Short mmCIF file of C-alpha atoms (C1' of nucleotides) in Angstrom, two decimals:
data_model
loop_
_atom_site.label_atom_id
_atom_site.label_comp_id
_atom_site.label_asym_id
_atom_site.label_seq_id
_atom_site.Cartn_x
_atom_site.Cartn_y
_atom_site.Cartn_z
CA UNK T 1 301.28 -133.57 82.67
CA UNK T 2 305.03 -133.21 83.13
CA UNK T 3 306.40 -129.73 83.28
CA UNK T 4 308.08 -128.02 80.38
CA UNK T 5 311.56 -128.55 81.82
CA UNK T 6 311.36 -132.20 81.02
CA UNK T 7 314.95 -133.13 81.67
CA UNK T 8 315.94 -136.37 83.17
CA UNK T 9 317.25 -134.62 86.25
CA UNK T 10 314.15 -132.74 87.32
CA UNK T 11 313.87 -132.82 91.04
CA UNK T 12 310.45 -134.35 91.34
CA UNK T 13 307.59 -135.41 89.15
CA UNK T 14 305.42 -132.61 90.47
CA UNK T 15 306.67 -130.00 92.86
CA UNK T 16 305.27 -129.61 96.31
CA UNK T 17 302.58 -127.03 96.80
CA UNK T 18 300.47 -126.13 99.77
CA UNK T 19 297.53 -127.68 97.95
CA UNK T 20 299.24 -130.98 97.23
CA UNK T 21 300.37 -131.12 100.83
CA UNK T 22 296.86 -130.41 102.03
CA UNK T 23 295.48 -133.19 99.87
CA UNK T 24 297.98 -135.66 101.22
CA UNK T 25 297.19 -134.56 104.75
CA UNK T 26 293.48 -135.11 104.15
CA UNK T 27 294.23 -138.56 102.86
CA UNK T 28 296.28 -139.42 105.91
CA UNK T 29 293.67 -138.01 108.25
CA UNK T 30 290.93 -139.99 106.57
CA UNK T 31 292.96 -143.16 106.53
CA UNK T 32 294.83 -143.11 109.78
CA UNK T 33 292.91 -140.60 111.84
CA UNK T 34 294.07 -137.52 113.62
CA UNK T 35 296.90 -139.36 115.30
CA UNK T 36 298.05 -140.68 111.95
CA UNK T 37 298.96 -137.29 110.59
CA UNK T 38 302.59 -136.83 111.54
CA UNK T 39 305.40 -135.10 109.73
CA UNK T 40 307.33 -138.34 109.32
CA UNK T 41 304.30 -140.09 107.83
CA UNK T 42 303.40 -137.16 105.63
CA UNK T 43 306.99 -136.80 104.45
CA UNK T 44 307.12 -140.39 103.39
CA UNK T 45 303.75 -140.13 101.71
CA UNK T 46 305.10 -137.25 99.65
CA UNK T 47 308.54 -138.85 99.36
CA UNK T 48 310.34 -135.87 100.73
CA UNK T 49 311.78 -134.65 104.01
CA UNK T 50 309.98 -132.82 106.81
CA UNK T 51 311.90 -129.66 106.01
CA UNK T 52 310.33 -129.45 102.58
CA UNK T 53 306.87 -129.41 104.11
CA UNK T 54 307.85 -126.63 106.42
CA UNK T 55 308.70 -124.53 103.43
CA UNK T 56 305.05 -124.50 102.37
CA UNK T 57 303.39 -124.67 105.76
CA UNK T 58 304.36 -122.79 108.88
CA UNK T 59 303.62 -125.46 111.47
CA UNK T 60 301.26 -128.28 112.27
CA UNK T 61 298.34 -126.02 113.08
CA UNK T 62 298.76 -124.47 109.69
CA UNK T 63 298.93 -127.91 108.12
CA UNK T 64 295.64 -128.90 109.72
CA UNK T 65 294.19 -125.58 108.65
CA UNK T 66 295.16 -126.25 105.06
CA UNK T 67 293.54 -129.68 105.19
CA UNK T 68 290.37 -128.19 106.67
CA UNK T 69 290.32 -125.50 104.03
CA UNK T 70 290.67 -128.06 101.28
CA UNK T 71 287.69 -130.07 102.46
CA UNK T 72 285.43 -127.11 103.20
CA UNK T 73 286.34 -125.55 99.89
CA UNK T 74 284.83 -128.42 97.96
CA UNK T 75 282.00 -129.19 100.37
CA UNK T 76 280.78 -125.60 100.42
CA UNK T 77 281.79 -124.12 97.08
CA UNK T 78 281.74 -120.35 96.87
CA UNK T 79 278.52 -119.16 95.33
CA UNK T 80 279.04 -115.63 94.03
CA UNK T 81 275.44 -114.69 93.46
CA UNK T 82 272.94 -115.13 96.25
CA UNK T 83 271.50 -118.28 94.80
CA UNK T 84 268.29 -117.76 92.86
CA UNK T 85 265.03 -118.55 94.56
CA UNK T 86 264.69 -121.73 92.57
CA UNK T 87 264.29 -123.90 95.63
CA UNK T 88 261.95 -123.14 98.48
CA UNK T 89 263.73 -121.51 101.36
CA UNK T 90 263.55 -124.43 103.74
CA UNK T 91 265.20 -126.72 101.27
CA UNK T 92 268.02 -124.29 100.69
CA UNK T 93 268.72 -124.31 104.40
CA UNK T 94 268.63 -128.09 104.40
CA UNK T 95 271.07 -128.17 101.51
CA UNK T 96 273.66 -126.11 103.36
CA UNK T 97 273.14 -128.07 106.55
CA UNK T 98 273.49 -131.39 104.79
CA UNK T 99 276.59 -130.28 102.92
CA UNK T 100 278.29 -129.72 106.25
CA UNK T 101 276.76 -132.83 107.75
CA UNK T 102 278.06 -135.01 104.94
CA UNK T 103 281.49 -133.44 104.93
CA UNK T 104 281.86 -134.06 108.65
CA UNK T 105 280.59 -137.60 108.38
CA UNK T 106 283.07 -138.30 105.58
CA UNK T 107 285.94 -136.70 107.51
CA UNK T 108 285.32 -137.15 111.22
CA UNK T 109 288.48 -135.23 112.12
CA UNK T 110 286.83 -132.20 110.54
CA UNK T 111 284.57 -131.42 113.47
CA UNK T 112 287.47 -130.78 115.82
CA UNK T 113 289.22 -128.68 113.23
CA UNK T 114 286.17 -126.61 112.43
CA UNK T 115 285.72 -125.86 116.10
CA UNK T 116 289.36 -124.85 116.25
CA UNK T 117 288.99 -122.57 113.23
CA UNK T 118 285.86 -120.96 114.62
CA UNK T 119 287.55 -120.05 117.83
CA UNK T 120 291.07 -119.32 116.71
CA UNK T 121 290.38 -117.70 113.42
CA UNK T 122 286.90 -116.19 113.24
CA UNK T 123 287.91 -114.11 110.25
CA UNK T 124 289.61 -116.92 108.35
CA UNK T 125 288.36 -118.33 105.07
CA UNK T 126 286.89 -121.46 106.62
CA UNK T 127 284.80 -119.58 109.14
CA UNK T 128 283.74 -117.06 106.53
CA UNK T 129 282.66 -119.75 104.09
CA UNK T 130 280.48 -121.47 106.65
CA UNK T 131 279.11 -118.28 108.10
CA UNK T 132 278.32 -117.02 104.62
CA UNK T 133 276.46 -120.18 103.68
CA UNK T 134 274.25 -119.97 106.72
CA UNK T 135 273.81 -116.23 107.11
CA UNK T 136 272.68 -116.00 103.50
CA UNK T 137 269.78 -118.25 104.38
CA UNK T 138 269.02 -116.33 107.54
CA UNK T 139 268.82 -113.07 105.62
CA UNK T 140 266.72 -114.59 102.89
CA UNK T 141 264.41 -115.83 105.62
CA UNK T 142 263.55 -112.22 106.48
CA UNK T 143 265.02 -112.33 109.94
CA UNK T 144 265.37 -108.70 111.03
CA UNK T 145 268.85 -107.27 110.70
CA UNK T 146 269.55 -106.82 114.39
CA UNK T 147 269.06 -110.55 114.89
CA UNK T 148 271.09 -111.83 111.97
CA UNK T 149 274.03 -112.71 114.11
CA UNK T 150 272.01 -114.47 116.81
CA UNK T 151 270.00 -116.44 114.30
CA UNK T 152 273.03 -117.45 112.27
CA UNK T 153 274.84 -118.49 115.43
CA UNK T 154 271.98 -120.64 116.63
CA UNK T 155 271.71 -122.43 113.32
CA UNK T 156 275.44 -122.79 112.83
CA UNK T 157 276.21 -124.14 116.27
CA UNK T 158 273.41 -126.64 116.07
CA UNK T 159 274.50 -127.81 112.63
CA UNK T 160 278.15 -128.22 113.56
CA UNK T 161 277.44 -129.77 116.95
CA UNK T 162 274.85 -132.24 115.76
CA UNK T 163 276.93 -133.19 112.73
CA UNK T 164 279.93 -133.82 114.95
CA UNK T 165 277.83 -135.96 117.23
CA UNK T 166 276.56 -137.96 114.31
CA UNK T 167 280.04 -138.49 112.92
CA UNK T 168 281.22 -139.72 116.29
CA UNK T 169 278.31 -142.12 116.53
CA UNK T 170 279.01 -143.40 113.05
CA UNK T 171 282.65 -143.95 113.95
CA UNK T 172 281.73 -145.80 117.13
CA UNK T 173 279.25 -147.96 115.27
CA UNK T 174 281.91 -148.75 112.70
CA UNK T 175 284.20 -149.94 115.46
CA UNK T 176 281.66 -152.47 116.61
CA UNK T 177 282.16 -154.21 113.31
CA UNK T 178 281.13 -153.37 109.78
CA UNK T 179 278.16 -155.70 109.92
CA UNK T 180 276.46 -153.98 112.80
CA UNK T 181 274.04 -151.37 111.68
CA UNK T 182 273.14 -148.18 113.43
CA UNK T 183 270.21 -149.79 115.13
CA UNK T 184 272.33 -151.94 117.37
CA UNK T 185 274.62 -149.04 118.15
CA UNK T 186 271.75 -146.94 119.37
CA UNK T 187 270.52 -149.93 121.20
CA UNK T 188 273.76 -150.13 123.12
CA UNK T 189 273.93 -146.43 123.97
CA UNK T 190 270.32 -146.47 125.00
CA UNK T 191 271.03 -149.44 127.20
CA UNK T 192 274.06 -147.79 128.79
CA UNK T 193 271.95 -144.75 129.58
CA UNK T 194 269.22 -146.87 131.04
CA UNK T 195 271.74 -148.19 133.51
CA UNK T 196 272.43 -144.77 134.94
CA UNK T 197 271.37 -144.04 138.48
CA UNK T 198 267.59 -143.43 138.33
CA UNK T 199 267.83 -140.95 141.14
CA UNK T 200 270.37 -138.62 139.54
CA UNK T 201 269.58 -139.17 135.87
CA UNK T 202 265.82 -139.65 135.59
CA UNK T 203 265.41 -137.55 132.46
CA UNK T 204 268.33 -139.01 130.56
CA UNK T 205 266.89 -142.45 131.21
CA UNK T 206 263.49 -141.29 130.08
CA UNK T 207 264.92 -139.91 126.85
CA UNK T 208 266.90 -143.10 126.30
CA UNK T 209 263.75 -145.16 126.51
CA UNK T 210 262.29 -143.08 123.67
CA UNK T 211 265.34 -143.29 121.43
CA UNK T 212 263.64 -144.83 118.48
CA UNK T 213 265.67 -146.32 115.70
CA UNK T 214 265.41 -143.21 113.64
CA UNK T 215 267.09 -142.13 110.48
CA UNK T 216 270.02 -139.97 111.48
CA UNK T 217 269.67 -137.47 108.69
CA UNK T 218 265.97 -137.00 109.27
CA UNK T 219 266.66 -136.47 112.92
CA UNK T 220 269.29 -133.91 112.08
CA UNK T 221 266.97 -132.03 109.74
CA UNK T 222 264.22 -132.13 112.35
CA UNK T 223 266.56 -130.16 114.58
CA UNK T 224 267.16 -127.65 111.82
CA UNK T 225 263.43 -127.26 111.33
CA UNK T 226 263.00 -126.74 115.03
CA UNK T 227 265.29 -123.74 114.87
CA UNK T 228 263.65 -122.45 111.72
CA UNK T 229 260.34 -122.66 113.55
CA UNK T 230 261.94 -120.56 116.25
CA UNK T 231 262.80 -117.90 113.67
CA UNK T 232 259.28 -117.89 112.31
CA UNK T 233 257.76 -117.63 115.76
CA UNK T 234 260.11 -114.95 117.01
CA UNK T 235 260.27 -112.77 113.90
CA UNK T 236 256.86 -112.31 112.32
CA UNK T 237 258.45 -111.14 109.10
CA UNK T 238 260.21 -114.48 108.79
CA UNK T 239 257.02 -116.44 109.30
CA UNK T 240 255.56 -116.62 105.82
CA UNK T 241 258.85 -117.72 104.33
CA UNK T 242 259.10 -120.92 106.29
CA UNK T 243 255.58 -121.63 107.40
CA UNK T 244 253.93 -121.20 104.03
CA UNK T 245 255.43 -124.51 102.88
CA UNK T 246 253.23 -127.59 102.93
CA UNK T 247 253.37 -128.46 106.63
CA UNK T 248 255.99 -131.12 106.98
CA UNK T 249 256.28 -133.48 109.91
CA UNK T 250 258.77 -131.74 112.17
CA UNK T 251 260.04 -134.99 113.59
CA UNK T 252 259.83 -138.72 113.24
CA UNK T 253 257.13 -140.29 115.33
CA UNK D 1 293.66 -134.17 158.68
CA UNK D 2 296.78 -136.35 158.84
CA UNK D 3 296.33 -140.05 158.61
CA UNK D 4 296.40 -142.33 161.62
CA UNK D 5 299.91 -143.56 160.85
CA UNK D 6 301.35 -140.25 161.88
CA UNK D 7 305.00 -141.20 161.88
CA UNK D 8 307.70 -138.82 160.90
CA UNK D 9 308.50 -140.96 157.87
CA UNK D 10 305.16 -140.83 156.10
CA UNK D 11 305.74 -140.65 152.41
CA UNK D 12 303.93 -137.44 151.66
CA UNK D 13 301.83 -134.86 153.42
CA UNK D 14 298.75 -135.95 151.52
CA UNK D 15 298.73 -138.94 149.26
CA UNK D 16 297.94 -138.66 145.59
CA UNK D 17 294.40 -139.36 144.53
CA UNK D 18 292.69 -139.08 141.20
CA UNK D 19 290.85 -136.07 142.58
CA UNK D 20 293.95 -134.24 143.75
CA UNK D 21 295.56 -134.92 140.41
CA UNK D 22 292.49 -133.63 138.59
CA UNK D 23 292.55 -130.44 140.63
CA UNK D 24 296.18 -129.84 139.86
CA UNK D 25 295.51 -130.51 136.18
CA UNK D 26 292.69 -127.95 136.17
CA UNK D 27 294.99 -125.44 137.76
CA UNK D 28 297.66 -126.02 135.15
CA UNK D 29 295.15 -125.87 132.33
CA UNK D 30 293.72 -122.61 133.62
CA UNK D 31 297.12 -121.09 134.16
CA UNK D 32 299.15 -122.34 131.27
CA UNK D 33 296.54 -123.47 128.80
CA UNK D 34 296.09 -126.76 127.08
CA UNK D 35 299.71 -126.87 126.00
CA UNK D 36 300.81 -126.26 129.56
CA UNK D 37 299.44 -129.52 130.88
CA UNK D 38 302.31 -131.96 130.52
CA UNK D 39 303.35 -134.84 132.68
CA UNK D 40 306.65 -133.20 133.58
CA UNK D 41 304.89 -129.99 134.63
CA UNK D 42 302.17 -131.83 136.49
CA UNK D 43 304.70 -134.05 138.24
CA UNK D 44 306.61 -131.09 139.49
CA UNK D 45 303.44 -129.34 140.57
CA UNK D 46 302.60 -132.38 142.65
CA UNK D 47 306.24 -132.95 143.62
CA UNK D 48 306.31 -136.50 142.41
CA UNK D 49 307.36 -138.46 139.37
CA UNK D 50 305.35 -139.12 136.22
CA UNK D 51 305.04 -142.77 137.16
CA UNK D 52 303.06 -141.89 140.27
CA UNK D 53 300.46 -140.09 138.20
CA UNK D 54 300.12 -143.08 135.93
CA UNK D 55 299.14 -145.13 138.93
CA UNK D 56 295.95 -143.10 139.32
CA UNK D 57 295.26 -142.21 135.73
CA UNK D 58 295.56 -144.47 132.73
CA UNK D 59 296.86 -141.96 130.20
CA UNK D 60 296.62 -138.35 129.15
CA UNK D 61 293.12 -138.65 127.75
CA UNK D 62 292.05 -140.00 131.08
CA UNK D 63 293.82 -137.15 132.83
CA UNK D 64 291.95 -134.60 130.75
CA UNK D 65 288.76 -136.50 131.38
CA UNK D 66 289.30 -136.29 135.11
CA UNK D 67 289.91 -132.56 134.89
CA UNK D 68 286.75 -132.11 132.83
CA UNK D 69 284.77 -134.16 135.27
CA UNK D 70 286.00 -132.10 138.17
CA UNK D 71 284.89 -128.84 136.62
CA UNK D 72 281.54 -130.08 135.34
CA UNK D 73 280.85 -131.72 138.66
CA UNK D 74 280.88 -128.39 140.45
CA UNK D 75 279.40 -126.31 137.64
CA UNK D 76 276.44 -128.62 137.21
CA UNK D 77 275.87 -130.26 140.59
CA UNK D 78 273.72 -133.34 140.59
CA UNK D 79 270.17 -132.48 141.50
CA UNK D 80 268.40 -135.61 142.68
CA UNK D 81 264.84 -134.37 142.55
CA UNK D 82 263.53 -132.77 139.39
CA UNK D 83 263.85 -129.27 140.75
CA UNK D 84 260.62 -127.82 142.10
CA UNK D 85 258.69 -125.46 139.92
CA UNK D 86 259.83 -122.53 141.98
CA UNK D 87 261.21 -120.65 139.03
CA UNK D 88 259.39 -120.13 135.78
CA UNK D 89 260.43 -122.61 133.17
CA UNK D 90 262.30 -120.22 130.93
CA UNK D 91 264.50 -119.09 133.77
CA UNK D 92 265.35 -122.65 134.70
CA UNK D 93 266.58 -123.22 131.16
CA UNK D 94 268.58 -120.02 131.35
CA UNK D 95 270.12 -121.15 134.61
CA UNK D 96 271.41 -124.40 133.12
CA UNK D 97 272.60 -122.64 130.00
CA UNK D 98 274.43 -119.99 131.97
CA UNK D 99 276.02 -122.52 134.27
CA UNK D 100 277.67 -124.11 131.25
CA UNK D 101 278.39 -120.75 129.69
CA UNK D 102 280.18 -119.52 132.78
CA UNK D 103 282.11 -122.74 133.28
CA UNK D 104 283.39 -122.60 129.73
CA UNK D 105 284.28 -118.96 129.97
CA UNK D 106 286.20 -119.58 133.18
CA UNK D 107 287.98 -122.61 131.69
CA UNK D 108 288.36 -122.09 127.95
CA UNK D 109 290.02 -125.48 127.49
CA UNK D 110 286.74 -127.00 128.61
CA UNK D 111 284.95 -126.56 125.32
CA UNK D 112 287.36 -128.81 123.46
CA UNK D 113 287.19 -131.39 126.20
CA UNK D 114 283.42 -131.38 126.36
CA UNK D 115 283.25 -131.95 122.62
CA UNK D 116 285.69 -134.81 123.04
CA UNK D 117 283.62 -136.34 125.83
CA UNK D 118 280.41 -136.01 123.85
CA UNK D 119 281.83 -137.88 120.93
CA UNK D 120 284.09 -140.38 122.60
CA UNK D 121 282.08 -141.18 125.62
CA UNK D 122 278.36 -140.49 125.14
CA UNK D 123 277.54 -142.58 128.14
CA UNK D 124 280.16 -141.13 130.46
CA UNK D 125 279.38 -139.09 133.57
CA UNK D 126 280.17 -135.76 131.93
CA UNK D 127 277.87 -136.31 129.00
CA UNK D 128 275.16 -137.66 131.25
CA UNK D 129 275.34 -134.71 133.61
CA UNK D 130 274.96 -132.20 130.81
CA UNK D 131 272.33 -134.16 128.99
CA UNK D 132 270.39 -134.60 132.20
CA UNK D 133 270.46 -130.90 132.98
CA UNK D 134 269.06 -130.00 129.60
CA UNK D 135 266.69 -132.88 128.95
CA UNK D 136 265.04 -132.25 132.28
CA UNK D 137 264.06 -128.83 131.04
CA UNK D 138 262.90 -130.18 127.73
CA UNK D 139 260.64 -132.68 129.40
CA UNK D 140 259.26 -130.10 131.81
CA UNK D 141 258.54 -127.94 128.79
CA UNK D 142 256.00 -130.49 127.62
CA UNK D 143 257.85 -131.39 124.48
CA UNK D 144 256.32 -134.68 123.27
CA UNK D 145 258.30 -137.79 124.11
CA UNK D 146 259.25 -138.74 120.58
CA UNK D 147 261.01 -135.38 120.20
CA UNK D 148 262.86 -135.29 123.47
CA UNK D 149 266.11 -136.29 121.90
CA UNK D 150 265.90 -133.85 119.01
CA UNK D 151 264.92 -130.96 121.24
CA UNK D 152 267.61 -131.70 123.80
CA UNK D 153 270.20 -131.99 121.05
CA UNK D 154 269.27 -128.69 119.49
CA UNK D 155 269.47 -126.88 122.80
CA UNK D 156 272.63 -128.63 123.94
CA UNK D 157 274.61 -128.10 120.76
CA UNK D 158 273.66 -124.46 120.61
CA UNK D 159 274.62 -123.92 124.24
CA UNK D 160 277.98 -125.64 123.96
CA UNK D 161 278.82 -124.15 120.59
CA UNK D 162 277.88 -120.60 121.45
CA UNK D 163 279.57 -120.80 124.84
CA UNK D 164 282.75 -122.05 123.18
CA UNK D 165 282.62 -119.22 120.70
CA UNK D 166 282.21 -116.72 123.48
CA UNK D 167 285.09 -118.14 125.46
CA UNK D 168 287.30 -117.95 122.39
CA UNK D 169 286.30 -114.36 121.80
CA UNK D 170 287.00 -113.50 125.40
CA UNK D 171 290.41 -115.11 125.16
CA UNK D 172 291.22 -113.23 121.96
CA UNK D 173 290.10 -109.97 123.48
CA UNK D 174 292.26 -110.64 126.50
CA UNK D 175 295.25 -111.08 124.25
CA UNK D 176 294.81 -107.63 122.79
CA UNK D 177 295.63 -106.29 126.21
CA UNK D 178 293.71 -106.22 129.46
CA UNK D 179 292.64 -102.63 128.90
CA UNK D 180 290.79 -103.28 125.68
CA UNK D 181 287.18 -104.03 126.27
CA UNK D 182 284.95 -106.31 124.29
CA UNK D 183 283.70 -103.46 122.18
CA UNK D 184 286.98 -102.93 120.42
CA UNK D 185 287.39 -106.64 119.89
CA UNK D 186 284.08 -106.88 118.13
CA UNK D 187 285.04 -103.80 116.25
CA UNK D 188 288.12 -105.53 114.93
CA UNK D 189 286.36 -108.74 113.93
CA UNK D 190 283.61 -106.77 112.32
CA UNK D 191 286.20 -104.80 110.41
CA UNK D 192 288.04 -107.93 109.29
CA UNK D 193 284.78 -109.33 108.01
CA UNK D 194 283.97 -106.12 106.19
CA UNK D 195 287.17 -106.53 104.26
CA UNK D 196 286.09 -109.85 102.79
CA UNK D 197 285.43 -110.07 99.10
CA UNK D 198 281.99 -108.48 98.57
CA UNK D 199 281.28 -110.81 95.72
CA UNK D 200 281.78 -114.08 97.61
CA UNK D 201 280.83 -112.98 101.11
CA UNK D 202 277.99 -110.49 100.77
CA UNK D 203 275.95 -111.82 103.67
CA UNK D 204 278.82 -112.14 106.12
CA UNK D 205 279.66 -108.52 105.40
CA UNK D 206 276.06 -107.53 105.88
CA UNK D 207 275.92 -109.30 109.22
CA UNK D 208 279.20 -107.73 110.26
CA UNK D 209 277.81 -104.27 109.66
CA UNK D 210 275.00 -105.05 112.08
CA UNK D 211 277.21 -106.45 114.82
CA UNK D 212 276.18 -104.08 117.53
CA UNK D 213 278.17 -103.81 120.69
CA UNK D 214 275.89 -106.14 122.52
CA UNK D 215 276.12 -107.79 125.86
CA UNK D 216 277.48 -111.27 125.25
CA UNK D 217 275.32 -113.01 127.81
CA UNK D 218 272.15 -111.38 126.58
CA UNK D 219 273.04 -112.39 123.07
CA UNK D 220 273.65 -115.92 124.22
CA UNK D 221 270.31 -116.10 126.01
CA UNK D 222 268.57 -114.62 122.99
CA UNK D 223 269.76 -117.68 121.07
CA UNK D 224 268.40 -119.97 123.78
CA UNK D 225 265.07 -118.18 123.60
CA UNK D 226 265.05 -118.57 119.86
CA UNK D 227 265.22 -122.32 120.25
CA UNK D 228 262.63 -122.33 123.00
CA UNK D 229 260.37 -120.42 120.65
CA UNK D 230 260.95 -123.19 118.15
CA UNK D 231 259.76 -125.74 120.71
CA UNK D 232 256.65 -123.74 121.44
CA UNK D 233 255.83 -123.29 117.79
CA UNK D 234 256.50 -126.89 116.82
CA UNK D 235 254.88 -128.64 119.77
CA UNK D 236 251.60 -127.05 120.75
CA UNK D 237 251.71 -128.74 124.12
CA UNK D 238 254.93 -126.89 124.88
CA UNK D 239 253.52 -123.54 123.93
CA UNK D 240 251.82 -122.42 127.09
CA UNK D 241 254.87 -123.23 129.19
CA UNK D 242 257.15 -120.80 127.46
CA UNK D 243 254.84 -118.38 125.78
CA UNK D 244 252.67 -117.68 128.78
CA UNK D 245 255.52 -115.69 130.33
CA UNK D 246 255.42 -111.92 130.06
CA UNK D 247 256.70 -111.51 126.49
CA UNK D 248 260.37 -110.73 126.77
CA UNK D 249 262.41 -109.06 124.10
CA UNK D 250 263.90 -112.00 122.25
CA UNK D 251 266.94 -110.01 121.20
CA UNK D 252 268.72 -106.75 121.68
CA UNK D 253 267.83 -104.11 119.18
"C1'" DA A 1 299.35 -150.75 147.30
"C1'" DC A 2 301.68 -146.87 145.94
"C1'" DC A 3 305.67 -144.24 144.54
"C1'" DT A 4 310.48 -143.17 142.25
"C1'" DG A 5 313.02 -141.71 138.41
"C1'" DA A 6 315.70 -143.21 134.72
"C1'" DA A 7 315.05 -144.82 130.06
"C1'" DC A 8 312.63 -145.35 125.54
"C1'" DA A 9 310.02 -144.27 121.52
"C1'" DC A 10 308.30 -140.78 118.93
"C1'" DC A 11 307.19 -136.39 117.13
"C1'" DG A 12 307.39 -131.25 115.98
"C1'" DT A 13 310.65 -128.08 114.52
"C1'" DT A 14 315.14 -126.16 113.09
"C1'" DC A 15 319.02 -125.46 110.22
"C1'" DA A 16 323.27 -125.84 107.71
"C1'" DA A 17 324.01 -127.53 103.46
"C1'" DG A 18 322.70 -128.55 98.88
"C1'" DT A 19 320.50 -127.57 93.94
"C1'" DA Q 1 313.39 -120.39 95.49
"C1'" DC Q 2 312.92 -124.85 97.04
"C1'" DC Q 3 314.50 -129.15 98.95
"C1'" DT Q 4 317.44 -132.57 101.96
"C1'" DG Q 5 318.06 -134.99 106.10
"C1'" DA Q 6 320.45 -135.04 110.25
"C1'" DA Q 7 320.02 -133.09 114.82
"C1'" DC Q 8 317.56 -131.09 118.89
"C1'" DA Q 9 314.16 -130.36 122.36
"C1'" DC Q 10 310.39 -132.19 124.44
"C1'" DC Q 11 306.76 -135.13 125.77
"C1'" DG Q 12 303.90 -139.48 126.67
"C1'" DT Q 13 304.58 -143.81 128.50
"C1'" DT Q 14 306.93 -147.82 130.59
"C1'" DC Q 15 309.23 -150.38 134.03
"C1'" DA Q 16 312.50 -152.32 137.24
"C1'" DA Q 17 313.30 -151.05 141.67
"C1'" DG Q 18 312.03 -149.28 145.98
"C1'" DT Q 19 308.82 -148.63 150.41
#
DNA sequence: ACCTGAACACCGTTCAAGT
DNA sequence: ACCTGAACACCGTTCAAGT
C-alpha cells in the first residue's frame, strides 16, 4: 500500500489527489451538510493546509464539482454499449431513474449541486452522464429524433426535481426524530396545507386531503410512468414499446 | 405620502419595511447576481446599517426568502376563484407554466431559491402559491383524486427544471456577447456535446446532432404538452379535456 | 419600536517560503 | 511538482448605545 519510496521521511502516507480530496469532501458533506464543507474543516480532515487543496482544486465551486462528479460516477457508471435489451424498456427507465433517486436520497446536498452543474456546465461530465443515461432510454423508446431533446428534458427534470423533493422530505422527517416514520411527516405537511386559506388555496387543500400514506418510491415511479405514457400517446412509434407491457397500475390508489 | 409626524427631524424619508428591503434585494440580485447580494451592499443601497436590516429580517436565508416571495407574488398573483372556464384548459396550463418561465428568465437567481423553498419550506407561501397554480389545473383536467399529487408533481418539477435550464442558457448566451443570438449558443453546446467520447456518450451525441435551432418557449411548451398527454393517456377521465382540442403539433419538427 | 455602526467570528483565497 | 501555514479581504451576525 505504501509507495516505493518507503523512507522514513516521506511527506505523507498517501499523497493528495483530486480524487482523495473529492472523497473527503463527500464525507464531510454527508456528515456535516453543505455548511460543514469548509476549507479549514477539509484541511484538518486531510491533515494538511488549505493551500495544498488549492493545488489540486481551483476553488470551492471546483471542489463541489469534484464531489458531485465522484458520486455521480459511481451512481451512474458509464455503460459503453447501449445496454442489451435484456430488461423490458420500462424497467430500464426505472433503473436509471432510481439510480439518481437513490443517489440524491443518500446525499441530499447532491440535488443543489446537480442543478448547479446543469446550468453552469451543460457540457460537463456530470451533465453528460445524466443526459446520456436518460436520452439512451428515450431513443430506445422510439421517440422520433426531432423530439429527443424535449422528451429527455421532460424526463430528466421530473426525475431530478422529484428526487430532490423526496430527499428534502426525508431530511425533514429525520429531523423530527429517528423514530418518526414517513407517515407522520406527511401527516404534518398535509395538516399544514389544510390550514391554508381556503379562499386562496382551495386546490392545494384538496390535494392535501388526498395525500395518502404512499410509498415514496412507488409514487416517484408513477410520475415516471406518467411521462412515459405521454411519450406513447404523443409519438405513435413509441407506443408499442411502453404500452405492450402487462398493464401496470400507474399510481397507488 | 409622508407620515403624520412631518417634522424636519424624521429619521428617514420612508421607513424600512420587510417589503422595501425585499425590493432592494431583488434589485441587487437582478443587477449584481446572487453573489452581489451582501449585507454591506444592501445596507448602502438602503442607506442604513446592517443592524437595521436585521430588525426586519432574521437572517440571510430569510432575506432571500422575502425576495423570492416578492417576485412570485407578482408573477403568480393569488386568484381567489378557480378561474372561469373562459380559456380552454390547455391554454390555462400554458399560462401558469409561462408565468413561471418568464419570472425565472427575468430573475435567474430565482430558480435556485425556488428549489430551496420547495425543499426547506414545503408549506410556505411560495410553495403554496406555485402548487396551487398547478394543482388547480390538474384538478380541472379531471385527473382522479388519488393521482392529484403525482400529476401536480410531474408538471411542477418539469416546469421549474426546464425553466431553470432555459434561464441558465439565456445567461450563458448573454455572456458570449449581446450580439450573439441563441442560435450560436446552441450551436456551441451542440458542438461541445458532439466532441464527447462516442463510445461512452453515443446518445447524447445523437441528440446533439438533432438540436435544431428551435424557439425556446415552444420547446418548453412542447414538454408541458407531453406531460398533459401523459395525463390524458393514463386517466381516461382526463382525456376529453385535453385531447378534444384541435390537435396541435406537440413539437417543432 | 426602530435604527446606528463598530466589533467579532469565520471562511475563501493568496502567496512567499519550504521540500 | 507539491506542500506549509500565516496573512488578507470580505461577509454574516451581534450588540451596546442611541432616538
